mmCIF file of C-alpha atoms in Angstrom:
data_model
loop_
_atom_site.group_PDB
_atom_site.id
_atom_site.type_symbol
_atom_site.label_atom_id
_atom_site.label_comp_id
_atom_site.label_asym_id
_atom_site.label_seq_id
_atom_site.Cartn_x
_atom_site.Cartn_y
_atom_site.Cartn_z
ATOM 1 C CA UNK A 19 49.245 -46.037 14.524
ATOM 2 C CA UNK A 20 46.488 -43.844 13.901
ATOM 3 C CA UNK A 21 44.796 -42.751 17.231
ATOM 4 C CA UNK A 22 40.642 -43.126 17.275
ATOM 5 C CA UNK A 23 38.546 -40.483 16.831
ATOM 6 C CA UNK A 24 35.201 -41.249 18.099
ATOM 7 C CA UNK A 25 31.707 -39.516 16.477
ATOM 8 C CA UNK A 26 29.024 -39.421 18.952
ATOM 9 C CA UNK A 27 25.879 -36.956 18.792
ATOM 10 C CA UNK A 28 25.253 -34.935 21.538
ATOM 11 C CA UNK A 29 22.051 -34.295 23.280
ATOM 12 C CA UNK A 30 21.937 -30.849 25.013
ATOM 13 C CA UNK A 31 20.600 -30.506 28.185
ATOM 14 C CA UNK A 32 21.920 -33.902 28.859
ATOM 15 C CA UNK A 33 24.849 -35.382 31.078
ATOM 16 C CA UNK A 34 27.423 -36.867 29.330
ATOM 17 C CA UNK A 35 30.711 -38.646 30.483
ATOM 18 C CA UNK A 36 33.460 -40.444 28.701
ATOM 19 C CA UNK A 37 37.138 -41.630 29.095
ATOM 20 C CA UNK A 38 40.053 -40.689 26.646
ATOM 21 C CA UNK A 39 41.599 -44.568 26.552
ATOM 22 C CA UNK A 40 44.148 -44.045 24.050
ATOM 23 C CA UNK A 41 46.987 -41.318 23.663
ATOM 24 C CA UNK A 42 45.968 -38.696 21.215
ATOM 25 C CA UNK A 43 41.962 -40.308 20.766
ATOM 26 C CA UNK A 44 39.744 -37.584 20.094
ATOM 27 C CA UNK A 45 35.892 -37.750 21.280
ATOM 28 C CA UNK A 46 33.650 -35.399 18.771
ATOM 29 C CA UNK A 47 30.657 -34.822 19.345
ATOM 30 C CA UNK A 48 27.981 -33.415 16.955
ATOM 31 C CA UNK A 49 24.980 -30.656 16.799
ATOM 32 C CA UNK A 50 22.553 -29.148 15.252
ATOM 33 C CA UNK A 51 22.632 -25.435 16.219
ATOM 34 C CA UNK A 52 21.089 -22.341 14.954
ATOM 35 C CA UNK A 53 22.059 -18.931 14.822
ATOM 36 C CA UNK A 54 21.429 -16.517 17.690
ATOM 37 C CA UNK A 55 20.972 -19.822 20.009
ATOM 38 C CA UNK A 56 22.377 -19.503 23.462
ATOM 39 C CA UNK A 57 24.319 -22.550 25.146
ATOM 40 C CA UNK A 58 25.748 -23.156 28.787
ATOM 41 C CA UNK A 59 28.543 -25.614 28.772
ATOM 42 C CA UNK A 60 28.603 -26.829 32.393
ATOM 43 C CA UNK A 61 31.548 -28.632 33.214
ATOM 44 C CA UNK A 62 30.580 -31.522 35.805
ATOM 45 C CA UNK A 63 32.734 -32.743 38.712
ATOM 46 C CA UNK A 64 36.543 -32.957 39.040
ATOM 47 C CA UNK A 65 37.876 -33.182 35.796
ATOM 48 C CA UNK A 66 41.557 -34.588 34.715
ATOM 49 C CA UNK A 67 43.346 -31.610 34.158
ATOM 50 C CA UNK A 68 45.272 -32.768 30.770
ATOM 51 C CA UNK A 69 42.021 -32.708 29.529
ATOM 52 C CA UNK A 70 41.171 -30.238 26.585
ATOM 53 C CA UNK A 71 37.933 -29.097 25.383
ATOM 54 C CA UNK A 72 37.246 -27.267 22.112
ATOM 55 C CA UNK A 73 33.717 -25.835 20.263
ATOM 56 C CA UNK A 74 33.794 -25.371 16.640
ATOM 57 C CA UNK A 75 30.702 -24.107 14.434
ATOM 58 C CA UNK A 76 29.690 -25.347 10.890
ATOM 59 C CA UNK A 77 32.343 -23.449 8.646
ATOM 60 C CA UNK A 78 35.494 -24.359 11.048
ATOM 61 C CA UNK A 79 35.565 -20.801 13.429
ATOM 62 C CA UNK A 80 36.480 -21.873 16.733
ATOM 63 C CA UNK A 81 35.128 -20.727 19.679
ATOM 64 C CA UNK A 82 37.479 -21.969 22.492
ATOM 65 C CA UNK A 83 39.684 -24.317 22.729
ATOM 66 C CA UNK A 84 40.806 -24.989 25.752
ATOM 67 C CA UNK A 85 42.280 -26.927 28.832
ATOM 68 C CA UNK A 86 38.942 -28.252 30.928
ATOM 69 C CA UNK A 87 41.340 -27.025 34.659
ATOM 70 C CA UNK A 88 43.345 -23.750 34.654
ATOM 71 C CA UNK A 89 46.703 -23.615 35.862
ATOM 72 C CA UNK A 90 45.760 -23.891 39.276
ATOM 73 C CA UNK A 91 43.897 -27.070 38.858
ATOM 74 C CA UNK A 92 40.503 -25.475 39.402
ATOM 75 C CA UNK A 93 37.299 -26.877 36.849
ATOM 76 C CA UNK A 94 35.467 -23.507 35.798
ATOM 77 C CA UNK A 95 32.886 -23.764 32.952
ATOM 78 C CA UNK A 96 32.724 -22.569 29.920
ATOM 79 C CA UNK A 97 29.788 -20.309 30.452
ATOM 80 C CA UNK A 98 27.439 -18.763 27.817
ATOM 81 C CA UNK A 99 28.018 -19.337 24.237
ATOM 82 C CA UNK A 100 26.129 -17.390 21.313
ATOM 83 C CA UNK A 101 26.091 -19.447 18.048
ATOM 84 C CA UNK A 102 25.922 -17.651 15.095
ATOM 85 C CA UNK A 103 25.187 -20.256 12.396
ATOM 86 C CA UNK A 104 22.960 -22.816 11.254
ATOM 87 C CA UNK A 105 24.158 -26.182 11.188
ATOM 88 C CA UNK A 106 26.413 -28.649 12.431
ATOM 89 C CA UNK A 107 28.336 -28.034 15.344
ATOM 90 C CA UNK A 108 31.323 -30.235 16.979
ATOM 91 C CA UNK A 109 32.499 -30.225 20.823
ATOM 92 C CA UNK A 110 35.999 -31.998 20.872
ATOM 93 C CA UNK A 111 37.021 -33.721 23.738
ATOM 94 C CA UNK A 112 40.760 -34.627 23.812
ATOM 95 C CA UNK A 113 43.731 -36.405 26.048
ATOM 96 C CA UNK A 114 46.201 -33.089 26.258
ATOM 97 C CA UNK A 115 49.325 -34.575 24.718
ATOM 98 C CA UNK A 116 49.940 -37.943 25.511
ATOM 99 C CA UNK A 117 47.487 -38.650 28.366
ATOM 100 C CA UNK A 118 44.865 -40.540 29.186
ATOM 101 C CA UNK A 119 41.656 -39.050 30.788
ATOM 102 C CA UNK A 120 37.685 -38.804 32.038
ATOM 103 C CA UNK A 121 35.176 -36.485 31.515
ATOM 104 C CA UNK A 122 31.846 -34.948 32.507
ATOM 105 C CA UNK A 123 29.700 -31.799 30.796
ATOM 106 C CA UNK A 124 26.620 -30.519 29.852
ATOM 107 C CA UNK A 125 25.499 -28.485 27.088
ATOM 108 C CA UNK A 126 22.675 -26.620 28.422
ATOM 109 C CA UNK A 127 20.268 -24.957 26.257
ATOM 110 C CA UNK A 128 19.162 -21.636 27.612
ATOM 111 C CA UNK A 129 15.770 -22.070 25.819
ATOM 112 C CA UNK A 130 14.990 -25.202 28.062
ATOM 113 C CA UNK A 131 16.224 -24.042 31.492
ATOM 114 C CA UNK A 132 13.388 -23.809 33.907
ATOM 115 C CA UNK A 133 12.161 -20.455 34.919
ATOM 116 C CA UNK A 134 12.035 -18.939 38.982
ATOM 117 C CA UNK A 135 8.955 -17.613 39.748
ATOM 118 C CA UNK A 136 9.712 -14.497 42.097
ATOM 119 C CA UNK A 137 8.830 -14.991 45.348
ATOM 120 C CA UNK A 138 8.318 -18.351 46.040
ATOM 121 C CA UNK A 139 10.889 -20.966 47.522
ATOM 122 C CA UNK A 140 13.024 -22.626 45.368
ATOM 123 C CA UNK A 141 14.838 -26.072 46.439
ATOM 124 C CA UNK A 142 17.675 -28.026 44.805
ATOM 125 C CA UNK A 143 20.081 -30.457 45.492
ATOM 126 C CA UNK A 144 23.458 -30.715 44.055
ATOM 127 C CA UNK A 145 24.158 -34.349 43.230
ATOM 128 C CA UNK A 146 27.497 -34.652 42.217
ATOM 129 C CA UNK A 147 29.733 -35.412 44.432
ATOM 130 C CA UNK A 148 32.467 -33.918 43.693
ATOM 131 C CA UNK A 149 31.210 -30.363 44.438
ATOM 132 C CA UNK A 150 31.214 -28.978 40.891
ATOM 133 C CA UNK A 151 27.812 -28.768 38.813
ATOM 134 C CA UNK A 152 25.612 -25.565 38.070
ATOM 135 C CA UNK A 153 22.488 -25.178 37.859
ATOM 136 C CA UNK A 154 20.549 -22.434 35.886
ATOM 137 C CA UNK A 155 17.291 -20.983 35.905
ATOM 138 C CA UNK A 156 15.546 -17.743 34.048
ATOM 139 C CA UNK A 157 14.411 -14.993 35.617
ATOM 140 C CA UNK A 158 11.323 -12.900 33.445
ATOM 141 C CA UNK A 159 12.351 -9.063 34.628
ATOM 142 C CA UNK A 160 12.575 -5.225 33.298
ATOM 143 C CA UNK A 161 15.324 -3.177 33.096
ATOM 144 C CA UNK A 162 15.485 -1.802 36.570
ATOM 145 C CA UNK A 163 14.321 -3.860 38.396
ATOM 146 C CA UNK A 164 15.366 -4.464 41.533
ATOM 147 C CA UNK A 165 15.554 -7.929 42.736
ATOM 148 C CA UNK A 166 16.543 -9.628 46.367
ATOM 149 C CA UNK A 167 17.598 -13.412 46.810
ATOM 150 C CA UNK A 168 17.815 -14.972 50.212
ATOM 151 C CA UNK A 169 19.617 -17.731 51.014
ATOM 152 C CA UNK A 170 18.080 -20.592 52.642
ATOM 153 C CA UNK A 171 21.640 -22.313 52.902
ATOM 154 C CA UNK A 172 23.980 -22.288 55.840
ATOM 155 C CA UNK A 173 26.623 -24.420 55.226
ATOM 156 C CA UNK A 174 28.655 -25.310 51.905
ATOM 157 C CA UNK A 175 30.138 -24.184 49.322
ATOM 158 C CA UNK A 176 29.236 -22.662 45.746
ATOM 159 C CA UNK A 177 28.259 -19.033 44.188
ATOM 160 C CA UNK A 178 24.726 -17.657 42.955
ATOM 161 C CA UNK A 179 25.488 -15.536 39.640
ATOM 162 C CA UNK A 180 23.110 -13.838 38.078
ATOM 163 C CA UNK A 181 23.973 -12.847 34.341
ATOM 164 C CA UNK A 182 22.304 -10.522 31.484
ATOM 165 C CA UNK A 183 20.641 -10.502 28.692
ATOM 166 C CA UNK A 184 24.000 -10.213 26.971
ATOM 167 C CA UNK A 185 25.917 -12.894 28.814
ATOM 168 C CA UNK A 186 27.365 -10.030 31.376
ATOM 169 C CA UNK A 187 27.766 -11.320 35.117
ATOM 170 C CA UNK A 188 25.818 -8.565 36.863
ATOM 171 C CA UNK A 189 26.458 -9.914 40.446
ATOM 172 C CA UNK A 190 28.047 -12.638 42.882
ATOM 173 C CA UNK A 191 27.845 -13.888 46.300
ATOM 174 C CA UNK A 192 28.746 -16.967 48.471
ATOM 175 C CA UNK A 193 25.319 -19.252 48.583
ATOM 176 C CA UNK A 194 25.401 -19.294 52.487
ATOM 177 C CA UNK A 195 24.950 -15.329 51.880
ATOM 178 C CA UNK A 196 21.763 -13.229 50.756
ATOM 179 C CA UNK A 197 22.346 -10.607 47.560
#
């Protein structure tokens, strides 16, 4: 028997969530991507850990492929993604092995997130329940700059991050914390 393999187009900047119901189904789904585009693949909530997760571009080059939890059974995204070709693009969702499993992502275009306007308050909720989403916003700066965030949180748990031009984490603190 044959296991499925499902074609579904994706939407980025949308949340999407399925269920591997059959050993070795695959889920694919399909893009149109350009070269030099920047992506965010946010993985949402607690995810089965025999889960994998794979990103291939138009002429077959892989860029991960992966198990959606580490070893120690913690969900950490992707992160930032540079394509670099035009075309089709296909996200593969599969069961690892012979198991059956859910899912939850988001592939973010970093054209479309929303930008923070420097000093003014900024409030957000994180809706999933399960404790694991991101959120990203754009900051418009020059090199140099110097550039304070206050918390407004004081209980909880998460991480701020703020990254670079080039995908580079440049710093890191708790979200109950200022940086």
């Amino acid at each position: 028997i044959t296991p499925p393999t499902e074609l579904k187009t994706l939407e980025l900047d949308t949340n999407v969530s399925g269920v591997i119901t059959e050993k070795g189904e695959q889920d694919v789904y399909t893009f149109s991507g350009s070269n030099g585009q920047r992506l965010y693949l946010d993985l949402i909530g607690n995810q089965n850990r025999y889960t994998n997760i794979a990103l291939e571009s138009p002429s077959g080059k892989q860029y991960f492929s992966r198990s959606i939890k580490d070893y120690y059974g913690r969900v950490e995204d992707q992160g930032f993604i540079t394509l670099n070709e035009d075309g089709e693009y296909r996200l593969i969702i599969d069961g690892n092995s012979d198991n059956i499993s859910t899912y939850s992502f988001s592939l973010r275009n970093l054209e479309n997130i929303d930008s923070l306007v420097l000093d003014q308050e900024q409030l957000g909720t994180i809706l999933n329940t399960n404790g694991k989403e991101t959120h990203l916003y754009k900051i418009e700066g020059t090199e140099g700059q110097k550039l304070y965030l206050e918390s407004l949180q004081d209980a909880g748990s998460g991480t701020w991050r703020v990254y670079g031009a080039g995908n580079q984490q440049i710093g890191a603190a708790n979200v109950n914390d200022d940086f």
